Short mmCIF file of C-alpha atoms in Angstrom, two decimals:
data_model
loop_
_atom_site.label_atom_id
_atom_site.label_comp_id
_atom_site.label_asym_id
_atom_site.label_seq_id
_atom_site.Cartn_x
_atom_site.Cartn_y
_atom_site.Cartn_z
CA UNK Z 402 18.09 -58.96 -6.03
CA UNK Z 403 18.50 -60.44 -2.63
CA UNK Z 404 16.39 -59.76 0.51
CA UNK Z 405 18.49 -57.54 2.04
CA UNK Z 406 18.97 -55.59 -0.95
CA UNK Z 407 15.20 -55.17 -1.39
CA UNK Z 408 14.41 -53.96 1.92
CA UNK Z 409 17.80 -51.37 1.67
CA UNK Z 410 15.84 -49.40 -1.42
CA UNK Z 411 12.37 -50.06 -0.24
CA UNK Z 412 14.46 -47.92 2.56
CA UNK Z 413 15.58 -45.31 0.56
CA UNK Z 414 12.88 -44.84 -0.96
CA UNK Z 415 10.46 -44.49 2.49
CA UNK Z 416 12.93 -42.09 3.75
CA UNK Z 417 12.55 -39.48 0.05
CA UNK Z 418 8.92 -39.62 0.33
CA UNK Z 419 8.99 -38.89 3.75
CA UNK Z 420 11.35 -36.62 3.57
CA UNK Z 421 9.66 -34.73 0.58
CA UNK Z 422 6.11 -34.85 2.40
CA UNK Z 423 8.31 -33.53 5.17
CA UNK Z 424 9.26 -30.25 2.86
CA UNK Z 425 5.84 -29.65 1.60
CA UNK Z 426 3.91 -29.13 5.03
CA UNK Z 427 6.74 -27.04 6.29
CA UNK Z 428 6.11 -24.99 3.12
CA UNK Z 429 2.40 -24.98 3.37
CA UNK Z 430 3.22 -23.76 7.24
CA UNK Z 431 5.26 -21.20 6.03
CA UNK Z 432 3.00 -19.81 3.42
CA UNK Z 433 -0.79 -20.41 4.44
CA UNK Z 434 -0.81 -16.72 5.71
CA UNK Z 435 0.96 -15.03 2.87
CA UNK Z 436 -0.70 -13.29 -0.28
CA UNK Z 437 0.08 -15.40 -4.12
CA UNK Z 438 3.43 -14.36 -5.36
CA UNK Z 439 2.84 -12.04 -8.06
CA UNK Z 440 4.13 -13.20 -11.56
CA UNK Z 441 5.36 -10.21 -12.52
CA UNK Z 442 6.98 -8.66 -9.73
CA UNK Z 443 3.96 -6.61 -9.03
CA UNK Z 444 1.47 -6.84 -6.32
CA UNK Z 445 -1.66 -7.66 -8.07
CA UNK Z 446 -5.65 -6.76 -7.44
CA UNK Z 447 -7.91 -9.38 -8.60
CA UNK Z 448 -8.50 -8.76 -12.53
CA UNK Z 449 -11.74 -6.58 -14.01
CA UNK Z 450 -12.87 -6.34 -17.65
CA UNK Z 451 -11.45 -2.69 -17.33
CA UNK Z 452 -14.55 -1.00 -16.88
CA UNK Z 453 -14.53 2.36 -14.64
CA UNK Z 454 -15.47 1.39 -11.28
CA UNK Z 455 -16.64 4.24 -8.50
CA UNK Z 456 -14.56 4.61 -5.98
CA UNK Z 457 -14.94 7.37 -2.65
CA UNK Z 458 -12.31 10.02 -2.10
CA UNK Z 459 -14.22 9.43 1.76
CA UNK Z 460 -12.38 11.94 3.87
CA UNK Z 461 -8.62 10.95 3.45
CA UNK Z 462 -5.94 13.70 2.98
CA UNK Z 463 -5.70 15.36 -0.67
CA UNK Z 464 -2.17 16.52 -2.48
CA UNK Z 465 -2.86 19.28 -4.71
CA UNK Z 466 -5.59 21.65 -5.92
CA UNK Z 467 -9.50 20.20 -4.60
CA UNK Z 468 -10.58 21.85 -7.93
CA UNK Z 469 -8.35 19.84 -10.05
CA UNK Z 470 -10.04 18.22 -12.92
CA UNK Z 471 -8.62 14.56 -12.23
CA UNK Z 472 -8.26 13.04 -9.60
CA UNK Z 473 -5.87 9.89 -8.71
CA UNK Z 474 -7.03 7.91 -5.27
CA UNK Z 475 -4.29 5.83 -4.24
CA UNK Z 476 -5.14 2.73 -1.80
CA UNK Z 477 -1.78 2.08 -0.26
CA UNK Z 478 0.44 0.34 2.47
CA UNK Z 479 3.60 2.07 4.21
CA UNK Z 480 5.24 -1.10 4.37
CA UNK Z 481 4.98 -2.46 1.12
CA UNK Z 482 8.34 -2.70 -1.34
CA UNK Z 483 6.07 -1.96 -4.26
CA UNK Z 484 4.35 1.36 -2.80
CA UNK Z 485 7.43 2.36 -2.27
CA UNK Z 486 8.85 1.75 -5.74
CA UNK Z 487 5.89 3.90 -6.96
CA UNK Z 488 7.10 6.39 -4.17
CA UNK Z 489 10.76 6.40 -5.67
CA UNK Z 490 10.22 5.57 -9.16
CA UNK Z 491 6.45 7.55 -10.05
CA UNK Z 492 5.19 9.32 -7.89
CA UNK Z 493 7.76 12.29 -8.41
CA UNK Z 494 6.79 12.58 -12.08
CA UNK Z 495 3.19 12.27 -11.30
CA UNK Z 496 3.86 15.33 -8.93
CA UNK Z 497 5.90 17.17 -11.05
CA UNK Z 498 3.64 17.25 -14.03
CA UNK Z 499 0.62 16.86 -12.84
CA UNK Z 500 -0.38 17.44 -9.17
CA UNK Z 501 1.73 20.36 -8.84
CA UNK Z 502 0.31 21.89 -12.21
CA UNK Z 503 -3.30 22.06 -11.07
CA UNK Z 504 -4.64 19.15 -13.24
CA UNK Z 505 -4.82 16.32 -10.67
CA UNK Z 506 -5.67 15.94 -7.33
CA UNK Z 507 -4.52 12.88 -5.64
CA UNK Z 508 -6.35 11.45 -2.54
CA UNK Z 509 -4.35 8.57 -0.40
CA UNK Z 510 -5.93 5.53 1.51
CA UNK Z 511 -5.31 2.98 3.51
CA UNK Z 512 -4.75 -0.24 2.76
CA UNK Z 513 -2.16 -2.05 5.29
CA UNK Z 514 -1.96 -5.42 4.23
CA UNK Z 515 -1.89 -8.06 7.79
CA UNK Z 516 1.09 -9.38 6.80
CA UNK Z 517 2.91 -6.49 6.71
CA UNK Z 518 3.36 -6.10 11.41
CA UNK Z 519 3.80 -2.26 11.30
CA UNK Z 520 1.44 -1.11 8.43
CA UNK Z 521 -1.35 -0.27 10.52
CA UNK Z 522 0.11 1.79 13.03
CA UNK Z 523 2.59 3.63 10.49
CA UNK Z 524 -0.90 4.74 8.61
CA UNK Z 525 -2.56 5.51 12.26
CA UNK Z 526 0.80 8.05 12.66
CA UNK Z 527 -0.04 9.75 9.60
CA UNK Z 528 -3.55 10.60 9.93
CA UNK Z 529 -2.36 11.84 13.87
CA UNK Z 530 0.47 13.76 11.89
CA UNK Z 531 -2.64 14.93 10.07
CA UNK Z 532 -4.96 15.88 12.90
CA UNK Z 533 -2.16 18.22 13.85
CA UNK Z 534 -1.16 19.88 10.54
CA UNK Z 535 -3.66 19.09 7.91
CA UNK Z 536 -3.70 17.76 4.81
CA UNK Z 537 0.22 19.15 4.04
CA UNK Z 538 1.94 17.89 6.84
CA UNK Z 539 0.16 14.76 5.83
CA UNK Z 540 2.03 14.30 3.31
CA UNK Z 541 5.25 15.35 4.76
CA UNK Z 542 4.91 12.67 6.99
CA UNK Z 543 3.97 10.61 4.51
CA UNK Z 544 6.83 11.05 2.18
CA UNK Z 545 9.24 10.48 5.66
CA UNK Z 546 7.60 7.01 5.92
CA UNK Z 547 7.99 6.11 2.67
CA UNK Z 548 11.90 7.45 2.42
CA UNK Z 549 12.99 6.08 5.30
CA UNK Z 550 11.19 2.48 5.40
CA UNK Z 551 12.97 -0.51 4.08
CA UNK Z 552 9.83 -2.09 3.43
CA UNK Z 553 8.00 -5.87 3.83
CA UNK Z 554 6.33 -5.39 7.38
CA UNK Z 555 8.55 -4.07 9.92
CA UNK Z 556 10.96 -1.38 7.84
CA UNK Z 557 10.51 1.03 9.43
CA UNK Z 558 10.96 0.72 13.38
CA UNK Z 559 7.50 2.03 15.46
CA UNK Z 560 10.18 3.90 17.64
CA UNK Z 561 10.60 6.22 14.77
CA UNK Z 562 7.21 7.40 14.03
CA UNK Z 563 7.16 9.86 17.17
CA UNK Z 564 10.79 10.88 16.15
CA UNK Z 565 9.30 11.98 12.61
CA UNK Z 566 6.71 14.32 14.27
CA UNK Z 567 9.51 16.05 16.36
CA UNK Z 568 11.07 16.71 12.84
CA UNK Z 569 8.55 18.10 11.16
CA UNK Z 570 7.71 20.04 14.20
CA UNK Z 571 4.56 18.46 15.75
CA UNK Z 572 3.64 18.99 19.27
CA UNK Z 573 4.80 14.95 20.38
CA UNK Z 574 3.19 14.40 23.42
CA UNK Z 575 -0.36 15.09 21.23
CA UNK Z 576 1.26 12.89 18.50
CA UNK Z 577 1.67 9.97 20.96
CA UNK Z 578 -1.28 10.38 22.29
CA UNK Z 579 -3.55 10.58 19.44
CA UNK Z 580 -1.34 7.44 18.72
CA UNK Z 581 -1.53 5.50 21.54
CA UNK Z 582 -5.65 5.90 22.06
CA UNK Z 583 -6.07 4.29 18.75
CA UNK Z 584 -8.05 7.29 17.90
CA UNK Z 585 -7.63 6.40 13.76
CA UNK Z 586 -7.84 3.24 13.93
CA UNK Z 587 -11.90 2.98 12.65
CA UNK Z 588 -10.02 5.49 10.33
CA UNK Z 589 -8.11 2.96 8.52
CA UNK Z 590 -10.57 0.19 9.17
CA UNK Z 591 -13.05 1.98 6.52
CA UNK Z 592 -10.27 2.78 4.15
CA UNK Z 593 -9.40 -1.30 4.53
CA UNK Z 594 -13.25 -1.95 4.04
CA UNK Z 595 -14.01 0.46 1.10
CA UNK Z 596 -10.63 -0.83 -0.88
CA UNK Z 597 -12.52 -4.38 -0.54
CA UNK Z 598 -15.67 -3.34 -1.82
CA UNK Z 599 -13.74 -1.43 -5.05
CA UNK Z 600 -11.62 -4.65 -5.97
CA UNK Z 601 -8.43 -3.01 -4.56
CA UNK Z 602 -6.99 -6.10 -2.15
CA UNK Z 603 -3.02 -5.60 -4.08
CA UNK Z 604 -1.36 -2.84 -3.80
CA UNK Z 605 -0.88 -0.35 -4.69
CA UNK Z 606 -3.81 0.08 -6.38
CA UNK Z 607 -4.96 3.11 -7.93
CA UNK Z 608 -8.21 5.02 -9.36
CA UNK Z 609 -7.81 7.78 -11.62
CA UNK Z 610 -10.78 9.63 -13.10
CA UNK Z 611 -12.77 12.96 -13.82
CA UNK Z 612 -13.41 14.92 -10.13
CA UNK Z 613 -17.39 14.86 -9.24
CA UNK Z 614 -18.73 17.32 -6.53
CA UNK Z 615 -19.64 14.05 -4.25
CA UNK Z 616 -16.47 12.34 -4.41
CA UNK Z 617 -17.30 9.67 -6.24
CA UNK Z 618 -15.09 9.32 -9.14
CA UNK Z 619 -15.86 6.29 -12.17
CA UNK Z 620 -12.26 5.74 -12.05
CA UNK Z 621 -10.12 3.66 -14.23
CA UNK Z 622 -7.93 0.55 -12.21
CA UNK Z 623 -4.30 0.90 -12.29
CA UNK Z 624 -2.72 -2.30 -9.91
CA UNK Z 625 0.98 -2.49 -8.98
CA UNK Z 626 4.29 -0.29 -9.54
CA UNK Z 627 3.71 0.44 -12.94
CA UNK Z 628 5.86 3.01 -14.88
CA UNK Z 629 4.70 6.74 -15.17
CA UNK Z 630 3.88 6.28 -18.76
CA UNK Z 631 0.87 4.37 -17.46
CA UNK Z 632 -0.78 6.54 -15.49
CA UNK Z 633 0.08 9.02 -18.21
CA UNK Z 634 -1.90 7.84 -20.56
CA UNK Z 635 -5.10 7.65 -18.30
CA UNK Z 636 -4.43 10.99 -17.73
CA UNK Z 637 -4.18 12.57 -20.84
CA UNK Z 638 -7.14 10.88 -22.03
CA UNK Z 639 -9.57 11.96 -19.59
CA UNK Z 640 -8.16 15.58 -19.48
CA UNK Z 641 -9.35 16.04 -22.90
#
């Protein structure tokens, strides 16, 4: 092979390995901030040897009887595509059968992920919705977020959260105000801080297990949008 040839391919082939070093910091730029892809289309908690694990109701909003013999605490994030899966898919059943029928309780928490821009706030609007109405409107305005958010950070526009508390009928000058003060922001902090401590750093991730008279359930992990039939089972079992 001539000289000229030589230095043509020794060409080439500086150019691909530049080129593909080129690719792989633009990926690592891209990605050094964002959670591991789950590998089952389900955002995942870090793995346990299934053992209960106690877990705080705190103070966060309940759906359903505070007697109930079960109770289901849900760490969760407005903007996330498989919390609101569950939302579409699972949580209706749940209600149906369960929540609504006096055998489980279920407690929500927050757990707005940083990478999701409008998490945060959206969670802040519902415990303001809260201050307001109480535990019910809650999760009226809870159920508005998760309907009408397309999900993955910024689905749902901040513009809209005052324009849900006009529908449901809150006073929105208060709203906006309890908003804008950042009055439940140590709120969601807590929730953030407590889902750390439990193992709960995916979500959703859930806790189901039998009601105590201090909150503080041994509850059994449930990560990710799984199918009713899951939490079913759980259920059942510890209703017996």
């Amino acid at each position: 092979m001539s000289g000229e040839k030589i230095k043509i391919v020794l060409l080439i082939l500086g150019a691909f390995v530049i080129g593909s070093l080129w690719t792989k910091v633009q990926y690592l730029e891209k990605t050094k901030n964002q959670p591991p892809l789950p590998t089952n289309n389900v955002a995942q908690a870090p793995s346990d040897n299934g053992a209960p694990i106690k877990v705080s109701v705190d103070d966060d909003p309940v759906l359903g009887d505070k007697n109930a013999k079960i109770t289901l605490i849900d760490f969760s994030d407005y903007e996330c595509p498989f919390c609101k899966r569950h939302f579409t898919d699972t949580y209706p059943q749940l209600k149906k059968d369960y929540i609504d029928t006096g055998k489980v309780k279920m407690v929500f928490r927050d757990l707005p992920l940083n990478f999701h821009a409008n998490a945060a706030r959206e969670a802040e609007a519902a415990e303001c919705a809260r201050k307001q109405g109480g535990d019910a409107v809650y999760f009226q305005y809870h159920d508005q977020i998760f309907t009408k958010t397309t999900s993955n950070g910024t689905g749902l526009a901040l513009e809209q959260l005052p324009i849900i508390a006009k529908d449901l009928k809150l006073n929105v000058d208060q709203f906006q105000q309890c908003l804008d003060s950042g009055e439940f922001k140590n709120e969601v902090e807590k929730d953030l801080a407590d889902a750390a401590k439990v193992g709960a750093t995916g979500t959703p991730t859930f806790f189901i297990g039998r009601s105590t008279a201090d909150g503080v359930i041994d509850g059994i992990k449930i990560v990710g949008a799984q199918p009713f039939s899951a939490f079913k089972a759980i259920i059942d079992e510890k209703l017996k």
